[in-house]
Short mmCIF file of C-alpha atoms and ligand atoms in Angstrom, two decimals:
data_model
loop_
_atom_site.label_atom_id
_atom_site.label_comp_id
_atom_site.label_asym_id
_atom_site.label_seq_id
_atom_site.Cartn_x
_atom_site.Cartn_y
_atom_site.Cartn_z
CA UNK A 151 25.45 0.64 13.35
CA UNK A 152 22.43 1.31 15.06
CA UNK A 153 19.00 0.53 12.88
CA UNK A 154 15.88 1.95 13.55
CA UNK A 155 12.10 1.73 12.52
CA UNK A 156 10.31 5.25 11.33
CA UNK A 157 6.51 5.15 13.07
CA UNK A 158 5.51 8.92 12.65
CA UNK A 159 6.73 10.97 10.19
CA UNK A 160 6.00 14.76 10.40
CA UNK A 161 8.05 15.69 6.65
CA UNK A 162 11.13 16.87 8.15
CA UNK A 163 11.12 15.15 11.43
CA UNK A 164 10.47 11.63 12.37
CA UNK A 165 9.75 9.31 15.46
CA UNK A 166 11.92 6.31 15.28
CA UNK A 167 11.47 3.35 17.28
CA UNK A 168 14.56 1.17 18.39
CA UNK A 169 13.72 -1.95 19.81
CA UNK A 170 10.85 -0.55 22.30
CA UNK A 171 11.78 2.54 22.89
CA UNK A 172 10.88 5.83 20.45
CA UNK A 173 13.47 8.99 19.62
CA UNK A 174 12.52 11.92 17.82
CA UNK A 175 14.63 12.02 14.94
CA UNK A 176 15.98 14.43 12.25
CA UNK A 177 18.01 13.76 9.04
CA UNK A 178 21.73 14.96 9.01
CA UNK A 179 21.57 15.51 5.22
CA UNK A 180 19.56 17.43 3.27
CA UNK A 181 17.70 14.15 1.61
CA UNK A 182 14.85 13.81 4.22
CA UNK A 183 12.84 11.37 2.34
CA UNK A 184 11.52 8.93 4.40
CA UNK A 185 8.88 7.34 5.17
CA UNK A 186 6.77 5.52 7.75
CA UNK A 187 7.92 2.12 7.50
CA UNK A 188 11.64 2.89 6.67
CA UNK A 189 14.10 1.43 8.62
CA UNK A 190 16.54 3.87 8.70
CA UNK A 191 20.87 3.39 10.39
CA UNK A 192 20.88 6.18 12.93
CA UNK A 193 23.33 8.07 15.28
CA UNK A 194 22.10 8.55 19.00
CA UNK A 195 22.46 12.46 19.88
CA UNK A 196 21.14 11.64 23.42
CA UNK A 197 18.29 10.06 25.98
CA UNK A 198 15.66 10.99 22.97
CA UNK A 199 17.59 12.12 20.08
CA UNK A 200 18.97 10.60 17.16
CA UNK A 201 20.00 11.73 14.11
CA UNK A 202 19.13 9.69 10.10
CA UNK A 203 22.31 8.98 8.95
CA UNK A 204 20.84 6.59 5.92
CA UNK A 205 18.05 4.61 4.82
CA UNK A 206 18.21 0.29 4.21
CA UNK A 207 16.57 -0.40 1.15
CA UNK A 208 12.47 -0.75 1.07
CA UNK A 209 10.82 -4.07 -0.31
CA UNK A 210 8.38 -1.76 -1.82
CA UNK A 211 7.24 1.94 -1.16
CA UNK A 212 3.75 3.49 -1.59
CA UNK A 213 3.29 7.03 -3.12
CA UNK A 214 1.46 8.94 -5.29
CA UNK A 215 1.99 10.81 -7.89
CA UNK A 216 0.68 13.42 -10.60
CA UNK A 217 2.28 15.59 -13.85
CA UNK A 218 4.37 18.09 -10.71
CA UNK A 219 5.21 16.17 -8.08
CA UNK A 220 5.06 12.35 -5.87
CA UNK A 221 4.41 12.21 -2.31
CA UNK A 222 5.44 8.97 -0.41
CA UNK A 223 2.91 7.75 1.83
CA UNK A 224 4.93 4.04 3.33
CA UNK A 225 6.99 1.21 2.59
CA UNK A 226 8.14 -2.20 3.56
CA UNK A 227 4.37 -2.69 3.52
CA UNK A 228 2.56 -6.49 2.85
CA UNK A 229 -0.89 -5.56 2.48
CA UNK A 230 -3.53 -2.39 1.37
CA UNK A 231 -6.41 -2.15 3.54
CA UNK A 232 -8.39 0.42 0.99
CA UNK A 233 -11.10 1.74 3.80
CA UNK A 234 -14.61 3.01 1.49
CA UNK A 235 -17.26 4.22 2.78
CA UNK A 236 -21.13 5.27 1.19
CA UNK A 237 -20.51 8.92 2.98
CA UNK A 238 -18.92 11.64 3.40
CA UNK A 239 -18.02 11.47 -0.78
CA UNK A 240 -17.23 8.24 -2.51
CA UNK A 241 -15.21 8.27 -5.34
CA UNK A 242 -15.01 5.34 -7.69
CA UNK A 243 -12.07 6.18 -9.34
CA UNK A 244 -10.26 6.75 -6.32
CA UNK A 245 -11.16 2.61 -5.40
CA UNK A 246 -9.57 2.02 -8.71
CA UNK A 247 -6.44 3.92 -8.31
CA UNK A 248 -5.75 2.19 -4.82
CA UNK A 249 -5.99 -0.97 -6.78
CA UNK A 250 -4.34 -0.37 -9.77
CA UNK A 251 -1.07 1.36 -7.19
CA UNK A 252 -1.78 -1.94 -4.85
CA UNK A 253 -1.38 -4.28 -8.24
CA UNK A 254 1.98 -2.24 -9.34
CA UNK A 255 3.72 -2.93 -6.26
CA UNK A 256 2.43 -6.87 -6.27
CA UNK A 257 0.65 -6.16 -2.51
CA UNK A 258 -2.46 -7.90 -1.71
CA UNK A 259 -5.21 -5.40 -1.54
CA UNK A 260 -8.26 -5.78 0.97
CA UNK A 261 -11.00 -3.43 0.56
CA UNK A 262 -13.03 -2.31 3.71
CA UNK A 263 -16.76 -1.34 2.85
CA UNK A 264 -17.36 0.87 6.51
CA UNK A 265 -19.91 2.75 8.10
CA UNK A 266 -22.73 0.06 7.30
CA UNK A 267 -25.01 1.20 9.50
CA UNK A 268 -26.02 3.96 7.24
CA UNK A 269 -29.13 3.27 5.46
CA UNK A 270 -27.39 4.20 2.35
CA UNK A 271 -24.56 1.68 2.55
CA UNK A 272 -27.17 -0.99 1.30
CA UNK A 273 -27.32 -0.02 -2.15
CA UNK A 274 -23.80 0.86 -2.03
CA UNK A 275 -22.95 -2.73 -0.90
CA UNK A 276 -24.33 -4.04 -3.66
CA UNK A 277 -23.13 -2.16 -6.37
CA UNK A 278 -19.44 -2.60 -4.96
CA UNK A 279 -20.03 -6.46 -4.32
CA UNK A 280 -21.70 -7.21 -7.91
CA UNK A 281 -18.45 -5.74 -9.57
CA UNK A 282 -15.31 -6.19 -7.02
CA UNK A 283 -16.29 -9.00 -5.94
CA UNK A 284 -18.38 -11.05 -7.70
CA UNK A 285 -16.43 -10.21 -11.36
CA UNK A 286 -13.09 -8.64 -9.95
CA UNK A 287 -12.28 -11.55 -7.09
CA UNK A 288 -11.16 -9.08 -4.44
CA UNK A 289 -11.90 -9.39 -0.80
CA UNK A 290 -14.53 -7.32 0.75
CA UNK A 291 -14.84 -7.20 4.15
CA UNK A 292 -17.94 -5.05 5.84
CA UNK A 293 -18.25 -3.50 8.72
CA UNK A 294 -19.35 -0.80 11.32
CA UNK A 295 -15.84 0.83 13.32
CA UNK A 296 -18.28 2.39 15.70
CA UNK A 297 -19.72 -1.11 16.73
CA UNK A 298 -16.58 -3.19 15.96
CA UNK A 299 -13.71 -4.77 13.42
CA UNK A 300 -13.73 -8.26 14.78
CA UNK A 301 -14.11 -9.46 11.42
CA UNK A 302 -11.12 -7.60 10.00
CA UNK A 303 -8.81 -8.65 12.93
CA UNK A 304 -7.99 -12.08 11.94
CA UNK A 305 -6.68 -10.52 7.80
CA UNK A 306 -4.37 -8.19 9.47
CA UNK A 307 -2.12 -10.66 11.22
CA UNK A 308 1.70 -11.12 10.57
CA UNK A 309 0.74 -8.38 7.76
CA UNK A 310 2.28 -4.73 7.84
CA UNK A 311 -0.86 -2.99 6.87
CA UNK A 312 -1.38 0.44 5.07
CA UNK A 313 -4.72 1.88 5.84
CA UNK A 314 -5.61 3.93 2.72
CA UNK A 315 -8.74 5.78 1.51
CA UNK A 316 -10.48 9.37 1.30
CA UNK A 317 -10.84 11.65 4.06
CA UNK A 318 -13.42 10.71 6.57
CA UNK A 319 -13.86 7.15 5.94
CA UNK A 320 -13.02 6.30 9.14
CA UNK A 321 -9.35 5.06 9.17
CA UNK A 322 -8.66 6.66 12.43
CA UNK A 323 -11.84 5.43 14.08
CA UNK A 324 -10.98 1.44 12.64
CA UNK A 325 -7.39 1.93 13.69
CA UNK A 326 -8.56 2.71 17.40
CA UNK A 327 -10.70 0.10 17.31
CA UNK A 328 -8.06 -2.55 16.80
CA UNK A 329 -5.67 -0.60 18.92
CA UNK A 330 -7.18 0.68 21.93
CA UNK A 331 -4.24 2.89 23.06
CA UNK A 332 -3.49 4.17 20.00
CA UNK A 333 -5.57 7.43 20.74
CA UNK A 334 -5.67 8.42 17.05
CA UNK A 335 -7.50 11.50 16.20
CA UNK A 336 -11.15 11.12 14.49
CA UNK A 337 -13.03 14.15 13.14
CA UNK A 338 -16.78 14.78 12.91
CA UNK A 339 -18.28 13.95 9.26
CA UNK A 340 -19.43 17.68 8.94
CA UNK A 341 -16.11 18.55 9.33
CA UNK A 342 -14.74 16.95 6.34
CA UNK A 343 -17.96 17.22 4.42
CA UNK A 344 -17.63 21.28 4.61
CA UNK A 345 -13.87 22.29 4.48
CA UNK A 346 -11.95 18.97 3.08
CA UNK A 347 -9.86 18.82 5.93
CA UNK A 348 -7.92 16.16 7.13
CA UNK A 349 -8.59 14.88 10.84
CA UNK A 350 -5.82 13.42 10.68
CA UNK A 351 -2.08 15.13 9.74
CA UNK A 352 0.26 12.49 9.92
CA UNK A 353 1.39 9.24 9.07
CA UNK A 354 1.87 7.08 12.41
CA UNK A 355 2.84 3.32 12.70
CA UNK A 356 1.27 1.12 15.56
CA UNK A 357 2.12 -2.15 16.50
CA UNK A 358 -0.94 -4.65 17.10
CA UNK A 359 1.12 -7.80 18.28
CA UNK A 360 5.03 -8.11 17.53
CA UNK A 361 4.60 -9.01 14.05
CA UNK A 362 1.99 -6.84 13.15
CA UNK A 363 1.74 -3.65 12.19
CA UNK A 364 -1.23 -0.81 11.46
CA UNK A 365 -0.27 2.40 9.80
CA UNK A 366 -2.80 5.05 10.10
CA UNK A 367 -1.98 7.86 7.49
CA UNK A 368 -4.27 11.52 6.14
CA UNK A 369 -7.02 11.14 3.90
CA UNK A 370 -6.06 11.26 0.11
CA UNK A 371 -7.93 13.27 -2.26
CA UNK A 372 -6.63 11.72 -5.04
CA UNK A 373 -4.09 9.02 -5.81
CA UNK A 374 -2.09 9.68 -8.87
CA UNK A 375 -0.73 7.17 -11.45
CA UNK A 376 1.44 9.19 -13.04
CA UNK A 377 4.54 6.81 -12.37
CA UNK A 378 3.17 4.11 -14.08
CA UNK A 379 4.48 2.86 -17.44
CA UNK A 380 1.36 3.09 -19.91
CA UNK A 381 2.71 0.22 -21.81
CA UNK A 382 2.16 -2.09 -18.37
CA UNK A 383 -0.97 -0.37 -17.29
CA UNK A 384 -3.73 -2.96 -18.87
CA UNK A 385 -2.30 -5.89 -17.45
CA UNK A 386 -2.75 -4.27 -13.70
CA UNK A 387 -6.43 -4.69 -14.51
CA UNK A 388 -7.03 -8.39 -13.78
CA UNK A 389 -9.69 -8.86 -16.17
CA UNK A 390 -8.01 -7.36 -18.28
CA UNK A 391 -5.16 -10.24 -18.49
CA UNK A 392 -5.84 -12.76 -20.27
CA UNK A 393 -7.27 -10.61 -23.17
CA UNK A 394 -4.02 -8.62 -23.95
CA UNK A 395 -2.67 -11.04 -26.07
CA UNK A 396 -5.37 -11.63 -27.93
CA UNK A 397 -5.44 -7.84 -29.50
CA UNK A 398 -4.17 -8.00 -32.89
CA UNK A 399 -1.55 -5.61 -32.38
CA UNK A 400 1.25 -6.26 -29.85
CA UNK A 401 1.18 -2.79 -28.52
CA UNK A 402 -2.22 -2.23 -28.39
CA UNK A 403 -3.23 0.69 -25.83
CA UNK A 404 -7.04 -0.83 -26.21
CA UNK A 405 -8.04 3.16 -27.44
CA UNK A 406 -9.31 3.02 -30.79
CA UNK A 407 -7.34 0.59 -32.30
CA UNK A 408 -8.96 -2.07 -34.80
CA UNK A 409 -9.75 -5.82 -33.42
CA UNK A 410 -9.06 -4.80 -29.20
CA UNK A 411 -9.85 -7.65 -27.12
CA UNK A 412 -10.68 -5.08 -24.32
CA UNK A 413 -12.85 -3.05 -26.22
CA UNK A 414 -14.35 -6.49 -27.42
CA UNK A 415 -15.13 -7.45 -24.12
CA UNK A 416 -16.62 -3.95 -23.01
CA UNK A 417 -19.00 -4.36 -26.13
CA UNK A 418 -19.73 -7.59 -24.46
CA UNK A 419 -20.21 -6.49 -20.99
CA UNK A 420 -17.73 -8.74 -20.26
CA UNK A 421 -15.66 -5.81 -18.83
CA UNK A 422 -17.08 -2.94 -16.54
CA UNK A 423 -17.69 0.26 -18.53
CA UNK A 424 -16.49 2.10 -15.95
CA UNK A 425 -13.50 0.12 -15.09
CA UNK A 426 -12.66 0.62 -19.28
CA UNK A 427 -13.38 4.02 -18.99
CA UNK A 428 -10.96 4.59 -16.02
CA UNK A 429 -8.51 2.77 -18.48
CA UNK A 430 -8.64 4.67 -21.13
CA UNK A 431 -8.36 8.12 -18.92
CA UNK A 432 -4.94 6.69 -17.50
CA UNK A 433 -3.46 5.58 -20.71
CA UNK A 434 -4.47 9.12 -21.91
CA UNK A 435 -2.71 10.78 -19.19
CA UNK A 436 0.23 8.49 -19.12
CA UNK A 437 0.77 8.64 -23.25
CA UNK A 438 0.70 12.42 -22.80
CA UNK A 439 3.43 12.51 -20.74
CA UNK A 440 5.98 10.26 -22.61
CA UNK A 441 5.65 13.11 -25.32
CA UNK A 442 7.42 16.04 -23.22
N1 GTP B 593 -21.96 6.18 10.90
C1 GTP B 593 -20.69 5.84 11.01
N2 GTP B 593 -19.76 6.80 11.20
C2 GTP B 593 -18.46 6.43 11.29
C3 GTP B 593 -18.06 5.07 11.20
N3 GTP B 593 -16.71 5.02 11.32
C4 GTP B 593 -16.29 6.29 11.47
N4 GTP B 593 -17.34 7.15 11.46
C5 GTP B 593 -17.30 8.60 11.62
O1 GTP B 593 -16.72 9.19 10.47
C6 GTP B 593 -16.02 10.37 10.83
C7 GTP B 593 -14.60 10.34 10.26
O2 GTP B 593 -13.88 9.30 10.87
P1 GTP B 593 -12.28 9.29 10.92
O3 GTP B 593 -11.89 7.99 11.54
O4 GTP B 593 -11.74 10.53 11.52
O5 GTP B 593 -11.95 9.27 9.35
P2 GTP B 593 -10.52 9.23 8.66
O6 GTP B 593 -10.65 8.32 7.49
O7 GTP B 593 -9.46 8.88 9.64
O8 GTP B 593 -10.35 10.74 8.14
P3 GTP B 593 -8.97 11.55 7.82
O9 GTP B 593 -8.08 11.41 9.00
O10 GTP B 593 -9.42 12.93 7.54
O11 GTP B 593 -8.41 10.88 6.59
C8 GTP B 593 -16.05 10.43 12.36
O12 GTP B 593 -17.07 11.33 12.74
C9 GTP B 593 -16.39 9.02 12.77
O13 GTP B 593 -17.07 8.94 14.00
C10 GTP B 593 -19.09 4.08 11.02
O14 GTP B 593 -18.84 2.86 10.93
N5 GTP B 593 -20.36 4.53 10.92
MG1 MG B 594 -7.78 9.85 10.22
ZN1 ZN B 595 -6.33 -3.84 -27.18
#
């Protein structure tokens, strides 16, 4: 049987790599499915052809989700490079989201502060450092892709890595940075400032060295939760952890109910208001929908 990797996926049809060389590929069945990062048992139609005949199983797969429908973005990822940026529109929730889907799936998250040169990225530094960092423990790296990612290079080795983050951060610009001939297609701020577009349409795969990987994939607008168990969902918060058990019911959801560590430790400021808030949003939407 002949195994392939997917590196471009276009929803219906794929590019699949085998060993060095790339096919364009379609799915026999009518499951088409995958996703960049698959490695998928093929059938070779001709010179560059093959057909999907069936899909190995993923160590993990990324998607997203809300109340009507989940969209896969990658799998057999190790590590979420969440790419943030001061312009074109930060959202905060959006950072939590990638974090909370990163924490489900056990994958070490790195977030990417970008486009420092902008005089407004100062403040913004420093209200993302003084909470992700400095109470939260994740790793920040900042930088400028126009000027360079030297300082990124040396996280992404032996790592598969998943470039996430709203449209017009500058994923495209950081992945052709690190991968000169990858030719990836950046679009002008205004551009996704006005209209919401995506500069970029589809998920692609490169390969920085032989055992390490950059996946370049559209801008997200939002990153639903929806698939994740609400009874599991506090314990994805990491300061959240060691104060479940001390709620003085067993099944606390940390809403309303009397003696909640969590809300104990937001009356504190001890926990982020707006990290509790976020909370309490998901375990609303998540309750709702184990009562349909
Ligand atoms: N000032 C500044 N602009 C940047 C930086 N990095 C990227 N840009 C600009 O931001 C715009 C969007 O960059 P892209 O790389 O296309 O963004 P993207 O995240 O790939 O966007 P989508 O493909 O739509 O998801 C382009 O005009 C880039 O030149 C930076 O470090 N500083
Ligand atoms: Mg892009
Ligand atoms: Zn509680």
């Amino acid at each position: 049987m002949t195994l392939g990797l997917v590196v471009k996926s276009f929803g219906y049809s794929f590019i699949v790599e085998i060993e060095n060389k790339t096919f364009k590929a379609t799915a026999k069945s009518k499951k088409t499915d995958y996703v960049v990062g698959d490695i998928v048992q093929l059938q070779m139609v001709n010179d560059t052809q093959v057909h999907i005949l069936g899909l190995q199983t993923r160590n993990n797969l990324i998607f997203r989700s809300d109340q009507n429908k989940s969209k896969i973005i990658a799998s057999n990822v190790t590590q979420i490079i969440i790419v943030i940026a001061v312009k074109p529109n930060f959202n905060i929730s959006f950072l939590n989201s990638c974090l909370i889907s990163a924490e489900s799936q056990n994958i070490h998250p790195i977030i990417v502060i970008n486009k420092i040169d902008l005089p407004e990225s100062i403040s913004f530094i420093e209200e993302i450092e003084e909470l992700y960092v400095n109470k939260l423990n994740y790793q920040i790296i900042k930088l400028s892709a126009l000027t360079e990612c030297n300082e990124l290079m040396p996280f992404l080795i032996t790592n598969r890595n998943l470039l996430i983050g709203q449209s017009g951060v500058g994923k495209s610009t950081i992945t052709n940075k690190i991968i000169p001939d990858a030719n990836a297609r950046t679009g002008a701020i205004t551009k996704s400032e006005t209209s919401g577009s995506h500069t970029t349409t589809n998920a692609t795969l490169y390969h920085l060295n032989a055992n390490t990987d950059v996946i370049d994939c559209p801008g997200l607008h939002e990153f639903g939760l929806y698939h994740l168990e609400v009874d599991t969902l506090a314990s994805l918060f990491p300061e959240c952890r060691d104060l479940i058990d001390k709620c003085k019911f067993r099944n606390c959801r940390h809403l309303n109910e009397p003696n909640c560590a969590i809300v104990s430790a937001v009356k504190n400021k001890e926990m982020s208001q707006q990290r509790f808030d976020f909370l309490q949003r998901l375990t609303q939407k998540l309750q709702n929908k184990q009562s349909y």
